[in-house]
Coordinates of C-alpha atoms and ligand atoms in Angstrom, one line a residue:
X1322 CA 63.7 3.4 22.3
X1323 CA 60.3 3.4 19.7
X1324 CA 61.9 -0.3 18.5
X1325 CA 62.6 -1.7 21.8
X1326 CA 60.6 -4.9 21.6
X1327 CA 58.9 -6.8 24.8
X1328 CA 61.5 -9.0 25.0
X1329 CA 63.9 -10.5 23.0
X1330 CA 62.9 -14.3 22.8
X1331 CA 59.8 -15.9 21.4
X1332 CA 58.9 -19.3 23.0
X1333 CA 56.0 -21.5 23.4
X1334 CA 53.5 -18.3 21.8
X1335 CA 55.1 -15.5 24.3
X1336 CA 57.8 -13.3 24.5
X1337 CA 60.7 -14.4 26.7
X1338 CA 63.4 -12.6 28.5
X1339 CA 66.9 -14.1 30.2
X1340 CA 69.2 -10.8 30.8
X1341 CA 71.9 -14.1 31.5
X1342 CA 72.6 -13.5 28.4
X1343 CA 75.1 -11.1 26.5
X1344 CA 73.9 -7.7 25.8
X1345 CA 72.9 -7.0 21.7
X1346 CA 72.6 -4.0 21.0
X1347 CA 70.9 -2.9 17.8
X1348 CA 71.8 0.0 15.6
X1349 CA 70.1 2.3 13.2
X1350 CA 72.4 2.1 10.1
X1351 CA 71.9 5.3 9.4
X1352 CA 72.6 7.6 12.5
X1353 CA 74.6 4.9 13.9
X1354 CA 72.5 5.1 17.4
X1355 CA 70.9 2.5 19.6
X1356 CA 67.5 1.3 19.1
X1357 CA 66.7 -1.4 20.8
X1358 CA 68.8 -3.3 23.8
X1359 CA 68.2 -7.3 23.3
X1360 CA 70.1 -10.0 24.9
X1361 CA 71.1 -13.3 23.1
X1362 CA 70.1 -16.6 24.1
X1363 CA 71.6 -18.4 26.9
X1364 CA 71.6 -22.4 27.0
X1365 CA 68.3 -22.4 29.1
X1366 CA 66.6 -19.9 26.5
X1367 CA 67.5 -22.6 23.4
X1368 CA 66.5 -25.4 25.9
X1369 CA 63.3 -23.9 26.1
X1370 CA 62.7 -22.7 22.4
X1371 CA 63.7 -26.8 21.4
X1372 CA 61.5 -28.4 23.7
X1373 CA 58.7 -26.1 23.1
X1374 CA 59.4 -26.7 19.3
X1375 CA 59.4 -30.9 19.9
X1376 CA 56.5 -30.5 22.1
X1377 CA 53.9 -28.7 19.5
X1378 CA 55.4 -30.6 16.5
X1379 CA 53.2 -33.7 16.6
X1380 CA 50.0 -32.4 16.9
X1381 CA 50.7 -30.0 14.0
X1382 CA 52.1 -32.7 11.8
X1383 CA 48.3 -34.5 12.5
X1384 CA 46.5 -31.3 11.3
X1385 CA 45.6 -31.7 7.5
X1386 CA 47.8 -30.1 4.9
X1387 CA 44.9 -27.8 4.4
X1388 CA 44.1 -26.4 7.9
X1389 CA 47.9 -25.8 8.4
X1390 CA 47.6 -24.0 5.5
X1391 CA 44.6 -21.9 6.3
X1392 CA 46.7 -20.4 9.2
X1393 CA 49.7 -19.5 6.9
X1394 CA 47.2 -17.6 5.1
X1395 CA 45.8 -15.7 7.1
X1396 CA 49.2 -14.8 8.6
X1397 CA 50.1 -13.8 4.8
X1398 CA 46.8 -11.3 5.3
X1399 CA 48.3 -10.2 8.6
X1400 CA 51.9 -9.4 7.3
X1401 CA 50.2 -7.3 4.2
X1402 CA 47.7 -5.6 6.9
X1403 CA 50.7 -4.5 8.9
X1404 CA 53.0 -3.7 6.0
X1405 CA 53.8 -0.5 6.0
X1406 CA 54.9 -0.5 9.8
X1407 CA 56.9 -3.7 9.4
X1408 CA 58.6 -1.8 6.3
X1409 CA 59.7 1.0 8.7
X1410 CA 61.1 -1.7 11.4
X1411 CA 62.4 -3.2 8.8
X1412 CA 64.0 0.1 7.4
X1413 CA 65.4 0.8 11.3
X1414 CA 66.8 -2.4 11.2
X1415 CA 68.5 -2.7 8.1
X1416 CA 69.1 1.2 7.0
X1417 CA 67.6 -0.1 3.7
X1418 CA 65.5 2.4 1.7
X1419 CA 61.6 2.6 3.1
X1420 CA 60.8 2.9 -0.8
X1421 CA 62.2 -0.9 -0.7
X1422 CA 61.0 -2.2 2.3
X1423 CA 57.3 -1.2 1.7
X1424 CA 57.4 -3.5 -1.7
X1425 CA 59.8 -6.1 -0.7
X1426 CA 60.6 -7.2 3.0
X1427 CA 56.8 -8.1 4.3
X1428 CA 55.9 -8.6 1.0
X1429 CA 58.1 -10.9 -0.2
X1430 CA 57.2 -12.8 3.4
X1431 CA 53.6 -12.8 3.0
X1432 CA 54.0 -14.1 -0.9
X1433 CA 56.0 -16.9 0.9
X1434 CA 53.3 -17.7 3.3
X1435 CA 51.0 -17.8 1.2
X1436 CA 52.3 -19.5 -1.3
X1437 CA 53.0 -22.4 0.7
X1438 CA 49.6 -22.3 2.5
X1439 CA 48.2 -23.0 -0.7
X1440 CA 50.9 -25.0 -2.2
X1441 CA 50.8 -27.8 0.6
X1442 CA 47.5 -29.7 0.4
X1443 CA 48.3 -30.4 -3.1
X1444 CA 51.7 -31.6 -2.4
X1445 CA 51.1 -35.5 -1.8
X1446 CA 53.3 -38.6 -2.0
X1447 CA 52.8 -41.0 -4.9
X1448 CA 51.5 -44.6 -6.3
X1449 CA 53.4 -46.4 -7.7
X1450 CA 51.8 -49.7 -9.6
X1451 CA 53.7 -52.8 -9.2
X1452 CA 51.7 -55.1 -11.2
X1453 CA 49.3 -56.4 -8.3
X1454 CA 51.0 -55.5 -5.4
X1455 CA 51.5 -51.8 -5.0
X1456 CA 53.6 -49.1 -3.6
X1457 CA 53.0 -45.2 -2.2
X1458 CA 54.9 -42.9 -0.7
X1459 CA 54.5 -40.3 2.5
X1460 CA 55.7 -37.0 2.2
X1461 CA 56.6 -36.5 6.5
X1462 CA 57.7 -33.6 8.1
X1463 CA 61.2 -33.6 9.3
X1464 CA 60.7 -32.5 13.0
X1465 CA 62.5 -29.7 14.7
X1466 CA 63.7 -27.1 12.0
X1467 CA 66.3 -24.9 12.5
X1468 CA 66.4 -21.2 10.5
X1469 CA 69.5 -19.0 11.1
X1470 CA 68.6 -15.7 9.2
X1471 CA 71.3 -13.5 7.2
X1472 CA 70.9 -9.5 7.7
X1473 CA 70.1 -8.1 4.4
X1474 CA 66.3 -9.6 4.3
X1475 CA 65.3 -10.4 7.9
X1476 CA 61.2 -10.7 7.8
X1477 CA 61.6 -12.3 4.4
X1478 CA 64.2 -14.8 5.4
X1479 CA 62.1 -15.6 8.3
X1480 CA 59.3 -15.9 6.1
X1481 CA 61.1 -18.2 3.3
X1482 CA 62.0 -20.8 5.9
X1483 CA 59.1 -20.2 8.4
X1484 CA 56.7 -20.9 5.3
X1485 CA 57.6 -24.5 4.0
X1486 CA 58.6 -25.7 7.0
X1487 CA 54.9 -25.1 8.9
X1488 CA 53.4 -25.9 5.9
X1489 CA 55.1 -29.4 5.3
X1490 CA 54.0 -30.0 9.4
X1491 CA 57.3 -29.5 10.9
X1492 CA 58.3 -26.7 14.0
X1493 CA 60.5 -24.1 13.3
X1494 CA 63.1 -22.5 15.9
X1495 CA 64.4 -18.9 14.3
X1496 CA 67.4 -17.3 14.9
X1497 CA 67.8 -14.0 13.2
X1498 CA 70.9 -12.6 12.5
X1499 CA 72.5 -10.4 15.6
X1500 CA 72.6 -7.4 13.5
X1501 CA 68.9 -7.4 12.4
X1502 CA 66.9 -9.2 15.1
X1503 CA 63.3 -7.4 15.1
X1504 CA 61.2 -8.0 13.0
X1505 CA 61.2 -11.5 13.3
X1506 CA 59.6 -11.1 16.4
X1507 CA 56.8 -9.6 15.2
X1508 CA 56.1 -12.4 12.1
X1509 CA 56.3 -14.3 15.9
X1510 CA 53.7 -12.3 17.3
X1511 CA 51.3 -12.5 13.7
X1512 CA 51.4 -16.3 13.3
X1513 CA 49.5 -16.3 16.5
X1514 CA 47.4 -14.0 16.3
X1515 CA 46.8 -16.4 12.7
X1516 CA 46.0 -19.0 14.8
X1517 CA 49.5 -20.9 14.9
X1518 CA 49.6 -23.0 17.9
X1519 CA 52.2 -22.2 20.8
X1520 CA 55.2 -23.6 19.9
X1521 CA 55.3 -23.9 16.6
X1522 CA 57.7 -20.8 15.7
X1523 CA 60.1 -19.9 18.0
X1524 CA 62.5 -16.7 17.7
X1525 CA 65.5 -17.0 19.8
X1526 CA 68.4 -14.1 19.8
X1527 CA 72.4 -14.3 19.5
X1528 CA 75.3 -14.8 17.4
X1529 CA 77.1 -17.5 16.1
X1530 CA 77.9 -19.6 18.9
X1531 CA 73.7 -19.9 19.4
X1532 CA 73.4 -20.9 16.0
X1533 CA 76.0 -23.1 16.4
X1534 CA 74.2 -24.4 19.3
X1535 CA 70.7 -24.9 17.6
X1536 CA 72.3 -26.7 14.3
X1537 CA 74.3 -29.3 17.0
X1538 CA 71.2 -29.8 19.2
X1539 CA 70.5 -33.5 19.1
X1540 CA 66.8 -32.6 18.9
X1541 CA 67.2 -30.8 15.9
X1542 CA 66.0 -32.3 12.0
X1543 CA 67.1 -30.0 10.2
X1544 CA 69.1 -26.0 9.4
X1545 CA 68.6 -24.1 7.2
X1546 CA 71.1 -21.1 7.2
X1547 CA 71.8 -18.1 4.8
X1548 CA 74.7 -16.6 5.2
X1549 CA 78.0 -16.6 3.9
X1550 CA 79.9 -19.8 2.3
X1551 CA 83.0 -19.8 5.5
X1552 CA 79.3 -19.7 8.0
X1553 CA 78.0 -22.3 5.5
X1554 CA 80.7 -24.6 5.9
X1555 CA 80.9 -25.0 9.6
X1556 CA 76.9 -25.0 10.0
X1557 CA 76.8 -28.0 7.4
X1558 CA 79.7 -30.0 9.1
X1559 CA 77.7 -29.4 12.1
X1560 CA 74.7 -30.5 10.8
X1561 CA 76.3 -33.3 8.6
X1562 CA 78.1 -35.0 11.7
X1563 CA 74.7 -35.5 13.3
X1564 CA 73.3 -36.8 9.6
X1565 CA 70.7 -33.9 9.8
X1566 CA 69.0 -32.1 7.1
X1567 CA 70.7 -29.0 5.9
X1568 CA 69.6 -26.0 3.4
X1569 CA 72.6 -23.4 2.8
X1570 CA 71.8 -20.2 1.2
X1571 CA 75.2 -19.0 0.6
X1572 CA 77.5 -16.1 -0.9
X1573 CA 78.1 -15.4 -4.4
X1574 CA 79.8 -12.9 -6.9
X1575 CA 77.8 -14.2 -10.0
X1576 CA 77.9 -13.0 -13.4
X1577 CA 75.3 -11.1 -15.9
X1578 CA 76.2 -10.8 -19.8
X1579 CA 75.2 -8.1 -21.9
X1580 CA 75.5 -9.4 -25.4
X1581 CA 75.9 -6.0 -28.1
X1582 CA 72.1 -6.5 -29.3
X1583 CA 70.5 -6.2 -25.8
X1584 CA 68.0 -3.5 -25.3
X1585 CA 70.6 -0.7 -23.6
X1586 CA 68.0 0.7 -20.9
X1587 CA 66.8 -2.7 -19.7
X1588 CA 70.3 -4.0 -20.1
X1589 CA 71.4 -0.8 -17.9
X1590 CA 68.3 -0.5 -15.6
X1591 CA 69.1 -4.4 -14.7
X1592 CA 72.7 -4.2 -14.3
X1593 CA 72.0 -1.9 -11.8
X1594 CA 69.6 -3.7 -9.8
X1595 CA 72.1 -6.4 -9.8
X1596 CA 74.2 -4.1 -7.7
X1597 CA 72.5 -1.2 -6.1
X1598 CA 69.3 -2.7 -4.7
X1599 CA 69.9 -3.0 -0.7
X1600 CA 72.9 -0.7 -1.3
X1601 CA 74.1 -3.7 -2.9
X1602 CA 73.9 -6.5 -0.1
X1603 CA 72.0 -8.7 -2.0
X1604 CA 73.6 -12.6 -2.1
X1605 CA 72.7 -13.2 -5.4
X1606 CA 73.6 -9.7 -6.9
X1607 CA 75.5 -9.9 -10.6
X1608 CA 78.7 -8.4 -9.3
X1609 CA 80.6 -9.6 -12.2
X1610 CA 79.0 -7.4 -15.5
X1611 CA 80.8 -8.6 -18.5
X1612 CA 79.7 -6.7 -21.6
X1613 CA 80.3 -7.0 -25.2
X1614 CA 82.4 -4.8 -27.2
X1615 CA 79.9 -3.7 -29.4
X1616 CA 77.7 -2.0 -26.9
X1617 CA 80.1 -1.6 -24.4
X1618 CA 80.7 2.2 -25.0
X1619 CA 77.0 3.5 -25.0
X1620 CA 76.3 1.0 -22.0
X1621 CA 79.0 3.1 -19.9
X1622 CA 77.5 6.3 -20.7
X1623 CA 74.5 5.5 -19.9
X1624 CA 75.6 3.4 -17.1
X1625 CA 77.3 5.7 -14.9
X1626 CA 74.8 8.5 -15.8
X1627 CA 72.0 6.6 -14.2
X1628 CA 74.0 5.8 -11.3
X1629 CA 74.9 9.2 -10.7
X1630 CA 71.2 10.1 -10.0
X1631 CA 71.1 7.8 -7.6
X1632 CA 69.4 9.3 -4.7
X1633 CA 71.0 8.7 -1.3
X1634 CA 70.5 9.9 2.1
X1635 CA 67.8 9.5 4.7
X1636 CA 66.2 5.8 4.7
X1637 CA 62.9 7.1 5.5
X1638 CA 62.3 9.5 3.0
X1639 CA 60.1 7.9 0.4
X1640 CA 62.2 9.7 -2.5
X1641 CA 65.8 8.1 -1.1
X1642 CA 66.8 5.3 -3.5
X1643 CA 69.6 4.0 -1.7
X1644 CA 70.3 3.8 2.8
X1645 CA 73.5 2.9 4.3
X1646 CA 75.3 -0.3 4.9
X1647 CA 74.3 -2.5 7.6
X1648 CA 77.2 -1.4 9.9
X1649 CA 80.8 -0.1 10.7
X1650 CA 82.4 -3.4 9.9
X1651 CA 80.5 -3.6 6.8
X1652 CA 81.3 0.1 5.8
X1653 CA 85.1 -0.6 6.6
X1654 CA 84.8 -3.7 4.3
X1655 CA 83.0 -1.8 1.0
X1656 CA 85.6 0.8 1.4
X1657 CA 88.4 -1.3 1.8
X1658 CA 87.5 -3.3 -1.5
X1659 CA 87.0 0.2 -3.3
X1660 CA 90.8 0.7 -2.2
X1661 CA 91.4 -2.8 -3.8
X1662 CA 89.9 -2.2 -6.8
X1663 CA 91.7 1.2 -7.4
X1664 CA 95.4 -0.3 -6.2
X1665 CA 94.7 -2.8 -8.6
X1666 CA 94.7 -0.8 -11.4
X1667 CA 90.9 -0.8 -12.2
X1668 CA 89.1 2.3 -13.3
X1669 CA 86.9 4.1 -10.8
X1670 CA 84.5 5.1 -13.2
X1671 CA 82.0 6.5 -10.8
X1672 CA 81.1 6.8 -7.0
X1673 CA 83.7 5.3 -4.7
X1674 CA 83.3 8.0 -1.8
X1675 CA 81.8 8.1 1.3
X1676 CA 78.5 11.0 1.3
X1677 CA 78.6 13.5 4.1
X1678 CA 74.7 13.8 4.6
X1679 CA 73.5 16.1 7.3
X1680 CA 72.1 15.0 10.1
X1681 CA 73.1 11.4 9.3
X1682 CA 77.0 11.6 9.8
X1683 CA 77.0 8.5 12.4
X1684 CA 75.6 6.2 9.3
X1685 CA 77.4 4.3 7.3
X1686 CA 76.4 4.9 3.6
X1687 CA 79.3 4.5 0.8
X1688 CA 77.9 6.3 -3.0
X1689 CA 77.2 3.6 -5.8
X1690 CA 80.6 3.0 -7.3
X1691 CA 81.1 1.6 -11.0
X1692 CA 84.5 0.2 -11.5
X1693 CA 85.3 -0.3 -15.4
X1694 CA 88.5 -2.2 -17.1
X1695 CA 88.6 -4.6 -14.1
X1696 CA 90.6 -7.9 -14.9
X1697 CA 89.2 -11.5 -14.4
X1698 CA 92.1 -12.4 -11.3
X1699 CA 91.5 -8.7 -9.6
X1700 CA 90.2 -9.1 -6.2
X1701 CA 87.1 -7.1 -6.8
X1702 CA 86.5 -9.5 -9.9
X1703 CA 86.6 -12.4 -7.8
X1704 CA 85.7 -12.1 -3.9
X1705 CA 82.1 -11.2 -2.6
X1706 CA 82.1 -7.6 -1.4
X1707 CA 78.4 -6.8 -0.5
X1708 CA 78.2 -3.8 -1.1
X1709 CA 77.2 -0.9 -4.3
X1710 CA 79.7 -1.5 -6.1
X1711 CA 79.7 -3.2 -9.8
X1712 CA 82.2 -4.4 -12.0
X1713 CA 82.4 -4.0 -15.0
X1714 CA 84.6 -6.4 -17.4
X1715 CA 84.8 -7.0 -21.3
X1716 CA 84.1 -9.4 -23.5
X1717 CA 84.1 -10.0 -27.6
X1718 CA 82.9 -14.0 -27.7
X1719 CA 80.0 -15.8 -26.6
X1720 CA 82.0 -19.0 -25.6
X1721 CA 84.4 -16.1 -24.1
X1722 CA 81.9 -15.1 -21.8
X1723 CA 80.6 -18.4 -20.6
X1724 CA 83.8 -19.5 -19.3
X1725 CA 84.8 -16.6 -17.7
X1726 CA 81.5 -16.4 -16.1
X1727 CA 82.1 -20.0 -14.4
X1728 CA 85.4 -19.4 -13.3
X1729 CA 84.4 -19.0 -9.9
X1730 CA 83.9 -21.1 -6.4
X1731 CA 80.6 -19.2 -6.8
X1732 CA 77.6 -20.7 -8.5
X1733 CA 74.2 -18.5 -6.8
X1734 CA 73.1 -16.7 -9.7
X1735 CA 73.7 -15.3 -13.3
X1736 CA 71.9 -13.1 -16.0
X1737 CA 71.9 -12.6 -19.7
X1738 CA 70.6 -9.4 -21.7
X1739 CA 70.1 -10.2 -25.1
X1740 CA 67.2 -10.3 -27.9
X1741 CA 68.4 -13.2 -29.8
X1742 CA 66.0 -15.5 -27.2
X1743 CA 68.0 -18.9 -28.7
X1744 CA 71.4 -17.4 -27.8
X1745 CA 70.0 -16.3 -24.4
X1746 CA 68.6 -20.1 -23.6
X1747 CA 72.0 -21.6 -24.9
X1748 CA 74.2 -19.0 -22.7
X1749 CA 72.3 -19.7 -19.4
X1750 CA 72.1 -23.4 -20.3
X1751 CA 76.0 -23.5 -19.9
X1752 CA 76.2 -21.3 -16.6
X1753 CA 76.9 -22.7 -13.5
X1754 CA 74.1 -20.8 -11.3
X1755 CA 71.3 -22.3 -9.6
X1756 CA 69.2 -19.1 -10.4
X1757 CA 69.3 -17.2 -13.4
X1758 CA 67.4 -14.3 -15.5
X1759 CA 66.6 -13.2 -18.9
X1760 CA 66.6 -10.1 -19.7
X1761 CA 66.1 -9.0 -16.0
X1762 CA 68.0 -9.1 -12.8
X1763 CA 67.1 -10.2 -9.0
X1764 CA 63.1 -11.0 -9.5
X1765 CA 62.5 -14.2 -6.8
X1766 CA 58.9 -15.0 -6.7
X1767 CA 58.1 -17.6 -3.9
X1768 CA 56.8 -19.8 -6.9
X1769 CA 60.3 -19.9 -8.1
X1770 CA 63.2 -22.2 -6.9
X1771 CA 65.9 -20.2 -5.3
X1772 CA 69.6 -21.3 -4.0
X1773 CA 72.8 -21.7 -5.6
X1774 CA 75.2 -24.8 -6.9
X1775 CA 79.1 -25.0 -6.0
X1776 CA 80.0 -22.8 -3.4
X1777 CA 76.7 -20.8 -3.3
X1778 CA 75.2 -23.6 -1.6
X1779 CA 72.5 -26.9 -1.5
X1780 CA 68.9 -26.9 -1.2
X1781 CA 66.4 -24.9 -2.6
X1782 CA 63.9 -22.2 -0.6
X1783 CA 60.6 -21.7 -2.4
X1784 CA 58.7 -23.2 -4.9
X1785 CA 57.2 -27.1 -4.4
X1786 CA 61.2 -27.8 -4.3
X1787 CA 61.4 -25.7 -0.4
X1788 CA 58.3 -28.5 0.8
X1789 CA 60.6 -31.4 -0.2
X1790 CA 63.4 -30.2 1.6
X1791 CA 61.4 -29.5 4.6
X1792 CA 60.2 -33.6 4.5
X1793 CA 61.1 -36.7 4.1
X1794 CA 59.8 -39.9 2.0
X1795 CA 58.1 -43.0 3.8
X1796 CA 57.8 -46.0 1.4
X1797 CA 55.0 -48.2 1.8
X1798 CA 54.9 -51.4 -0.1
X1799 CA 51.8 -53.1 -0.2
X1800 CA 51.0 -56.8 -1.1
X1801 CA 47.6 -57.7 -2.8
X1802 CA 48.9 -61.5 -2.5
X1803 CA 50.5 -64.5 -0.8
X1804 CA 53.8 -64.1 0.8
X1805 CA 56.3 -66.1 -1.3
X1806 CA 58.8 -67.3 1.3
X1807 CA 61.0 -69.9 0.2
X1808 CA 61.7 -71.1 3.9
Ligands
NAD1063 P1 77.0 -14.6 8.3 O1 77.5 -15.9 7.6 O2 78.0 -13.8 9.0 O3 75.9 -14.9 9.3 C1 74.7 -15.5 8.9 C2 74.0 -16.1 10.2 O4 74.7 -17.2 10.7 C3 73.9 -15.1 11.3 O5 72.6 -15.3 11.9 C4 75.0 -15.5 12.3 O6 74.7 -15.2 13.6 C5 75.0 -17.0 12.0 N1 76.2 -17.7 12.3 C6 77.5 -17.2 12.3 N2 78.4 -18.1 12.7 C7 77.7 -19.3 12.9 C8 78.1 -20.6 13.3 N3 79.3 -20.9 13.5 N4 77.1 -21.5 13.5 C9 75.8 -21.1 13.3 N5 75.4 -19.9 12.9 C10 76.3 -19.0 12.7 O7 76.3 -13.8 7.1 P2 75.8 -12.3 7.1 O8 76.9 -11.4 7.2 O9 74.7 -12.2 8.1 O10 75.1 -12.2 5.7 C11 75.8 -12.0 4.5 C12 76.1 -13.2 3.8 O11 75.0 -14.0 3.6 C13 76.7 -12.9 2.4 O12 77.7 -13.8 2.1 C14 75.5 -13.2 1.5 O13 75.8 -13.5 0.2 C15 74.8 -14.3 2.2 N6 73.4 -14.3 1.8 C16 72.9 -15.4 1.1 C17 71.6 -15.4 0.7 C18 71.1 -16.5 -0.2 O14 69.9 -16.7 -0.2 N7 71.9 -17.3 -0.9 C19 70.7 -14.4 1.1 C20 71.2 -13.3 1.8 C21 72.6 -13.3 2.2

């Protein structure tokens, strides 16, 4: 098997086998055949990860901002030199169009790298004048982090949580998701050849019950998990009953509004990389397209022209536009909502169907569906599918659109199209998403915060916000004077 890694662990700056533990096998979305044969973790594998994580951690955290981030950096160089074969791992892994995963999955992992290698030696505590005496503050690292990775960006997950938490000083225990475990590995195998030292970022394999065995280990700081919101909850109560540190990058079904005076292409263009980027499993995808009366008709048209052309079929053609799903279960899921949508009365305006692509009949790939006329309480409406397929709901009023918007568990992300700019900055002032866009859809630079409010999560990844959640705040008063005791 060309993907079969060395083994299926990374501890302590080596890779690691324990065939104790149960068999994972991995799958090529596309064909549906095995391509690697990994076992998960057993309890002496995450023994070993933590205590090789605890062990490295101090000497790391004595390094200077700027060294640390001198070795981030040149694994950011590493990633980029090694892009295109990571891209076609990546593409094995995840079925997901090479045309995507050589612009977005090592790349979005480098950006993060090397955003924080820079980012760190500049992040500092503060003074604070008391008038004589004086106060400052230490920005410390946390310890023993915990990442548990979702399936739909694995080397860029790895590298949103890897980056801030190395950077701030802390050691970092991975566990990617069971369905896409690879190319974690090999960010592994670049931070040291970067120079990481041993230790520092460990990749151990399983399912749940190892996450859920990393998040309760009393050596652990901190988790941060992205996954879905039933996941978050019990990784969070986990954490939370142990008073650790905990970043959830959750599910969502958020909203994008496209008022009647929006530029139609860009307003079309982005709707449709709210849904149909990653064959639509994408957390913060706008599921929920409400669009005004006004332009609603030519929007449609266009709409479901565009998605028609959608190219689909082999991942590793550089002209596909759109793989399979990530798996059987997920297949059976996307199809079962299309099902939903239609008993529900919704239009199926386009797509809906499952391809029959030769060569690739073992894959899972579903077309790019546009459902129109859908009603706020319809199931597609409301529940996070993950998968291509858009919704597409009415609207006449601004304040009509706002509060359907937010009627939702979900808060991850939301959208506007519009060229009246103070009526765009009004709208996404009265959304309840933790990440939004004008005029454009899905864009997550690592200089940007990223993460959701209600439902949809806490914390932020990226940005100077991801180094304060990987550390904590030492006070230090100081006194310039006598002690005035009264005793
Ligand atoms: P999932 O919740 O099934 O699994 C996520 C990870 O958690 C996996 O590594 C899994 O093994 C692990 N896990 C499962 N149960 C656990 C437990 N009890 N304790 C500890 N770890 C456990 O999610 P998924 O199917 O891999 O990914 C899809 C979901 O992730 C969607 O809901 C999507 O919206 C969300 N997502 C969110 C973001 C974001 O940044 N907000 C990004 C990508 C995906």
């Amino acid at each position: 098997m060309k993907t079969q890694p060395k083994a299926s662990h990374y501890i302590n700056g080596s890779y690691v086998e324990d065939e104790g533990g149960q068999t994972m096998d991995v799958f090529y979305p596309a064909t549906g055949e095995v391509i690697a044969r990994l076992h998960a973790a057993t309890d002496n594998i995450v023994e070993l990860a933590i205590e090789a994580a605890r062990a490295a951690q101090g000497a790391w955290a004595r390094m200077s901002p700027t060294e640390r981030g001198r070795v981030l950096r040149r694994a950011a160089d590493l990633l980029r030199e090694r892009n295109d074969e990571i891209a076609r791992l990546e593409t094995f892994d995840t079925g997901k169009a090479i045309q995507e995963t050589l612009v977005a999955d090592p790349a979005s992992a480098a950006d993060a790298l090397e955003f924080f290698g820079g980012a760190v030696a500049a992040y500092n505590g503060d003074y604070v004048d008391l008038g004589g005496p004086f106060a400052y503050t230490r920005r410390e690292p946390l310890g023993v982090c915990v990442g548990i990775g979702a399936w739909n960006y694995p080397i860029q997950g790895a590298g949103w949580k890897a980056g801030p938490a190395l950077a701030m000083g802390n050691a970092m225990v991975f566990k990617p998701s069971e369905n896409t475990p690879l190319s974690a590995l090999v960010l592994a195998e670049i931070f040291t050849q970067a120079g990481l030292p041993d230790g520092l970022f460990n990749v151990v394999q399983g399912f749940g019950d190892v996450g859920a065995a990393l998040a309760s280990h009393p050596v652990v700081a901190k988790v941060s998990l992205t996954g879905s919101v039933p996941t978050g909850r019990k990784v969070l109560s986990l954490a939370g009953s142990q008073m650790k540190h905990a970043t959830m990058e959750l599910g969502g079904k958020s909203p994008l509004i496209v008022f009647d005076d929006a530029d139609l292409e860009n307003a079309v263009g982005g709707a449709m990389l709210a849904n149909f980027y990653s064959t639509g499993q994408v957390c913060s995808n706008g599921t929920r397209v409400f669009v005004q009366d006004g332009i609603r008709e030519r929007f449609l048209a266009r709409l479901i022209e565009r998605t028609k052309k959608i190219r689909i079929g082999d991942p590793l053609d550089p002209e596909t536009q759109m793989g399979p799903l990530i798996n059987k279960a997920q297949h059976d899921k996307v199809c079962g909502y299309i099902e939903i949508g239609k008993a529900e009365g919704a239009t199926l305006a386009c797509g809906g169907g499952v391809p029959h692509l030769q060569g690739f009949e073992g894959g899972f790939f579903v077309e790019p569906t546009v459902f129109t006329e859908v009603g706020d309480d319809m199931r597609i409406a409301r529940e996070e599918i993950f998968g291509p397929v858009m919704s597409v709901l009415s609207f006449s009023e601004e304040a009509e659109a706002i509060a359907r918007s937010n009627d939702t568990e979900f808060g991850l992300s939301a959208g506007v199209f519009t060229r009246d700019l103070a009526r765009a900055h009004r709208v996404i002032a009265d959304l309840q998403a933790g990440t939004c866009w004008i005029n454009h859809y899905n864009l997550s630079p690592a200089e940007i915060p990223f993460g959701g409010v209600k439902q949809s999560g806490i914390g932020r990844e990226n940005s100077l916000a991801a180094l304060g959640h990987y550390s904590q705040i030492k006070t230090v008063y100081v006194e310039t004077g006598d002690v005035d005791s009264p005793y």
